[in-house]
Each structure stands twice: as C-alpha cells, then as structure tokens.
Amino acid sequence: MTAIQVGGIEDHIHALVLAPPTIAPSQIAQYLKGDSSKWIHEEFSKMRGFEWQVGYGGFTVSKSQVPELIEYIKNQREHHGKKTFRKSIWSC
C-alpha cells in the first residue's frame, strides 16, 4: 500500500491509499488503525487511552478524480469549518 494523501481534523481522518485489489478495504482499515494506534501508544505516553472509533468508510475513485480528492483532503479544516463531520455524515 502507498499513502498518496492523508489529512484530517480532530475527530477523523481521510486517507487516499493506493492498494492492490488483493487487499480488502477492511484489511486496509485494520492496517491503518492498528499501526497508527501502536505508534501513538508508544510515542505519546499521555495518549495511552487513544483508540479509533468502531467502523470506517471506504470508497474507490478513478484516476481522473485523484487530483480533486487530494485537494479535498488537504483542505479538511476549511471544509469542516463550514459543515461539521457529524452533520456531514447524517445529511447523506
């Protein structure tokens, strides 16, 4: 897997990841959550209680959508300044 763009705000992240079709989306989420949790617990002693929420969202995109998605991920703070994450997910 290769991380193309990762970003987010305090309560969630977005990650554009290039992965072979042999890796299931659930496995990608498990790798991202597991490895980052381990790193956070080892490097930041005050965050030993950190844990990811249950669940994840995964989407596929075509190559033509990649540049727009990279910009969307880079601008999460601005995007969610207009609409909170919780409002975004419940308005779908």
JSON list of C-alpha atoms in Angstrom, two decimals:
[
{"chain": "A", "resi": 1, "resn": "MET", "atom": "CA", "xyz": [0.00, 0.00, 0.00]},
{"chain": "A", "resi": 2, "resn": "THR", "atom": "CA", "xyz": [1.09, 3.57, -0.63]},
{"chain": "A", "resi": 3, "resn": "ALA", "atom": "CA", "xyz": [-0.35, 6.61, 1.11]},
{"chain": "A", "resi": 4, "resn": "ILE", "atom": "CA", "xyz": [-0.98, 9.27, -1.54]},
{"chain": "A", "resi": 5, "resn": "GLN", "atom": "CA", "xyz": [-2.52, 11.90, 0.76]},
{"chain": "A", "resi": 6, "resn": "VAL", "atom": "CA", "xyz": [-3.53, 11.82, 4.43]},
{"chain": "A", "resi": 7, "resn": "GLY", "atom": "CA", "xyz": [-5.17, 14.58, 6.41]},
{"chain": "A", "resi": 8, "resn": "GLY", "atom": "CA", "xyz": [-8.00, 15.39, 8.72]},
{"chain": "A", "resi": 9, "resn": "ILE", "atom": "CA", "xyz": [-9.08, 17.21, 11.81]},
{"chain": "A", "resi": 10, "resn": "GLU", "atom": "CA", "xyz": [-9.51, 16.37, 15.49]},
{"chain": "A", "resi": 11, "resn": "ASP", "atom": "CA", "xyz": [-12.27, 13.78, 15.14]},
{"chain": "A", "resi": 12, "resn": "HIS", "atom": "CA", "xyz": [-11.46, 11.96, 11.90]},
{"chain": "A", "resi": 13, "resn": "ILE", "atom": "CA", "xyz": [-9.06, 11.49, 9.03]},
{"chain": "A", "resi": 14, "resn": "HIS", "atom": "CA", "xyz": [-9.20, 10.97, 5.29]},
{"chain": "A", "resi": 15, "resn": "ALA", "atom": "CA", "xyz": [-6.56, 8.83, 3.60]},
{"chain": "A", "resi": 16, "resn": "LEU", "atom": "CA", "xyz": [-6.10, 8.32, -0.12]},
{"chain": "A", "resi": 17, "resn": "VAL", "atom": "CA", "xyz": [-4.32, 4.99, -0.36]},
{"chain": "A", "resi": 18, "resn": "LEU", "atom": "CA", "xyz": [-3.11, 3.10, -3.41]},
{"chain": "A", "resi": 19, "resn": "ALA", "atom": "CA", "xyz": [-3.56, -0.59, -2.74]},
{"chain": "A", "resi": 20, "resn": "PRO", "atom": "CA", "xyz": [-3.65, -3.71, -4.90]},
{"chain": "A", "resi": 21, "resn": "PRO", "atom": "CA", "xyz": [-7.07, -5.26, -5.45]},
{"chain": "A", "resi": 22, "resn": "THR", "atom": "CA", "xyz": [-5.95, -8.29, -3.43]},
{"chain": "A", "resi": 23, "resn": "ILE", "atom": "CA", "xyz": [-6.15, -6.23, -0.20]},
{"chain": "A", "resi": 24, "resn": "ALA", "atom": "CA", "xyz": [-9.71, -5.87, 1.07]},
{"chain": "A", "resi": 25, "resn": "PRO", "atom": "CA", "xyz": [-10.88, -2.44, 2.30]},
{"chain": "A", "resi": 26, "resn": "SER", "atom": "CA", "xyz": [-11.37, -3.93, 5.77]},
{"chain": "A", "resi": 27, "resn": "GLN", "atom": "CA", "xyz": [-7.73, -5.03, 5.79]},
{"chain": "A", "resi": 28, "resn": "ILE", "atom": "CA", "xyz": [-6.60, -1.54, 4.72]},
{"chain": "A", "resi": 29, "resn": "ALA", "atom": "CA", "xyz": [-8.56, -0.03, 7.62]},
{"chain": "A", "resi": 30, "resn": "GLN", "atom": "CA", "xyz": [-7.11, -2.62, 10.01]},
{"chain": "A", "resi": 31, "resn": "TYR", "atom": "CA", "xyz": [-3.54, -1.80, 8.91]},
{"chain": "A", "resi": 32, "resn": "LEU", "atom": "CA", "xyz": [-4.08, 1.97, 9.18]},
{"chain": "A", "resi": 33, "resn": "LYS", "atom": "CA", "xyz": [-5.81, 1.83, 12.56]},
{"chain": "A", "resi": 34, "resn": "GLY", "atom": "CA", "xyz": [-3.60, -0.87, 14.07]},
{"chain": "A", "resi": 35, "resn": "ASP", "atom": "CA", "xyz": [-0.24, 0.53, 13.05]},
{"chain": "A", "resi": 36, "resn": "SER", "atom": "CA", "xyz": [-1.16, 4.13, 13.91]},
{"chain": "A", "resi": 37, "resn": "SER", "atom": "CA", "xyz": [-2.59, 3.12, 17.31]},
{"chain": "A", "resi": 38, "resn": "LYS", "atom": "CA", "xyz": [0.59, 1.22, 18.14]},
{"chain": "A", "resi": 39, "resn": "TRP", "atom": "CA", "xyz": [2.73, 4.21, 17.13]},
{"chain": "A", "resi": 40, "resn": "ILE", "atom": "CA", "xyz": [0.61, 6.69, 19.12]},
{"chain": "A", "resi": 41, "resn": "HIS", "atom": "CA", "xyz": [0.70, 4.50, 22.25]},
{"chain": "A", "resi": 42, "resn": "GLU", "atom": "CA", "xyz": [4.47, 4.04, 22.01]},
{"chain": "A", "resi": 43, "resn": "GLU", "atom": "CA", "xyz": [5.41, 7.64, 21.17]},
{"chain": "A", "resi": 44, "resn": "PHE", "atom": "CA", "xyz": [2.90, 9.64, 23.23]},
{"chain": "A", "resi": 45, "resn": "SER", "atom": "CA", "xyz": [2.60, 8.33, 26.76]},
{"chain": "A", "resi": 46, "resn": "LYS", "atom": "CA", "xyz": [-0.23, 10.74, 27.61]},
{"chain": "A", "resi": 47, "resn": "MET", "atom": "CA", "xyz": [-2.32, 9.22, 24.80]},
{"chain": "A", "resi": 48, "resn": "ARG", "atom": "CA", "xyz": [-2.22, 5.61, 26.00]},
{"chain": "A", "resi": 49, "resn": "GLY", "atom": "CA", "xyz": [-6.02, 5.69, 26.14]},
{"chain": "A", "resi": 50, "resn": "PHE", "atom": "CA", "xyz": [-6.32, 6.58, 22.45]},
{"chain": "A", "resi": 51, "resn": "GLU", "atom": "CA", "xyz": [-8.45, 4.31, 20.33]},
{"chain": "A", "resi": 52, "resn": "TRP", "atom": "CA", "xyz": [-10.12, 4.60, 16.96]},
{"chain": "A", "resi": 53, "resn": "GLN", "atom": "CA", "xyz": [-13.88, 4.57, 16.67]},
{"chain": "A", "resi": 54, "resn": "VAL", "atom": "CA", "xyz": [-15.57, 1.38, 15.52]},
{"chain": "A", "resi": 55, "resn": "GLY", "atom": "CA", "xyz": [-16.06, 1.24, 11.77]},
{"chain": "A", "resi": 56, "resn": "TYR", "atom": "CA", "xyz": [-14.73, 3.10, 8.75]},
{"chain": "A", "resi": 57, "resn": "GLY", "atom": "CA", "xyz": [-15.84, 4.33, 5.36]},
{"chain": "A", "resi": 58, "resn": "GLY", "atom": "CA", "xyz": [-14.11, 3.25, 2.19]},
{"chain": "A", "resi": 59, "resn": "PHE", "atom": "CA", "xyz": [-14.54, 4.39, -1.39]},
{"chain": "A", "resi": 60, "resn": "THR", "atom": "CA", "xyz": [-12.87, 3.73, -4.70]},
{"chain": "A", "resi": 61, "resn": "VAL", "atom": "CA", "xyz": [-12.03, 6.56, -7.08]},
{"chain": "A", "resi": 62, "resn": "SER", "atom": "CA", "xyz": [-10.92, 6.71, -10.69]},
{"chain": "A", "resi": 63, "resn": "LYS", "atom": "CA", "xyz": [-7.53, 8.13, -11.63]},
{"chain": "A", "resi": 64, "resn": "SER", "atom": "CA", "xyz": [-9.26, 11.22, -13.03]},
{"chain": "A", "resi": 65, "resn": "GLN", "atom": "CA", "xyz": [-10.64, 12.02, -9.54]},
{"chain": "A", "resi": 66, "resn": "VAL", "atom": "CA", "xyz": [-7.31, 11.76, -7.71]},
{"chain": "A", "resi": 67, "resn": "PRO", "atom": "CA", "xyz": [-6.17, 15.42, -8.05]},
{"chain": "A", "resi": 68, "resn": "GLU", "atom": "CA", "xyz": [-9.55, 16.72, -6.80]},
{"chain": "A", "resi": 69, "resn": "LEU", "atom": "CA", "xyz": [-9.55, 14.25, -3.91]},
{"chain": "A", "resi": 70, "resn": "ILE", "atom": "CA", "xyz": [-6.02, 15.26, -2.89]},
{"chain": "A", "resi": 71, "resn": "GLU", "atom": "CA", "xyz": [-7.14, 18.89, -2.68]},
{"chain": "A", "resi": 72, "resn": "TYR", "atom": "CA", "xyz": [-10.24, 17.88, -0.70]},
{"chain": "A", "resi": 73, "resn": "ILE", "atom": "CA", "xyz": [-8.09, 16.01, 1.82]},
{"chain": "A", "resi": 74, "resn": "LYS", "atom": "CA", "xyz": [-5.62, 18.91, 2.09]},
{"chain": "A", "resi": 75, "resn": "ASN", "atom": "CA", "xyz": [-8.46, 21.32, 2.89]},
{"chain": "A", "resi": 76, "resn": "GLN", "atom": "CA", "xyz": [-10.29, 19.38, 5.61]},
{"chain": "A", "resi": 77, "resn": "ARG", "atom": "CA", "xyz": [-10.11, 22.15, 8.19]},
{"chain": "A", "resi": 78, "resn": "GLU", "atom": "CA", "xyz": [-11.67, 24.63, 5.78]},
{"chain": "A", "resi": 79, "resn": "HIS", "atom": "CA", "xyz": [-14.27, 22.14, 4.57]},
{"chain": "A", "resi": 80, "resn": "HIS", "atom": "CA", "xyz": [-15.36, 21.18, 8.09]},
{"chain": "A", "resi": 81, "resn": "GLY", "atom": "CA", "xyz": [-15.34, 24.80, 9.21]},
{"chain": "A", "resi": 82, "resn": "LYS", "atom": "CA", "xyz": [-18.45, 25.10, 7.06]},
{"chain": "A", "resi": 83, "resn": "LYS", "atom": "CA", "xyz": [-20.01, 21.76, 8.00]},
{"chain": "A", "resi": 84, "resn": "THR", "atom": "CA", "xyz": [-19.04, 19.50, 10.89]},
{"chain": "A", "resi": 85, "resn": "PHE", "atom": "CA", "xyz": [-18.16, 15.87, 10.29]},
{"chain": "A", "resi": 86, "resn": "ARG", "atom": "CA", "xyz": [-21.18, 14.73, 12.29]},
{"chain": "A", "resi": 87, "resn": "LYS", "atom": "CA", "xyz": [-23.53, 16.93, 10.27]},
{"chain": "A", "resi": 88, "resn": "SER", "atom": "CA", "xyz": [-21.91, 15.68, 7.05]},
{"chain": "A", "resi": 89, "resn": "ILE", "atom": "CA", "xyz": [-22.45, 12.01, 7.79]},
{"chain": "A", "resi": 90, "resn": "TRP", "atom": "CA", "xyz": [-26.02, 12.42, 8.99]},
{"chain": "A", "resi": 91, "resn": "SER", "atom": "CA", "xyz": [-27.09, 14.50, 5.99]},
{"chain": "A", "resi": 92, "resn": "CYS", "atom": "CA", "xyz": [-26.18, 11.76, 3.47]}
]
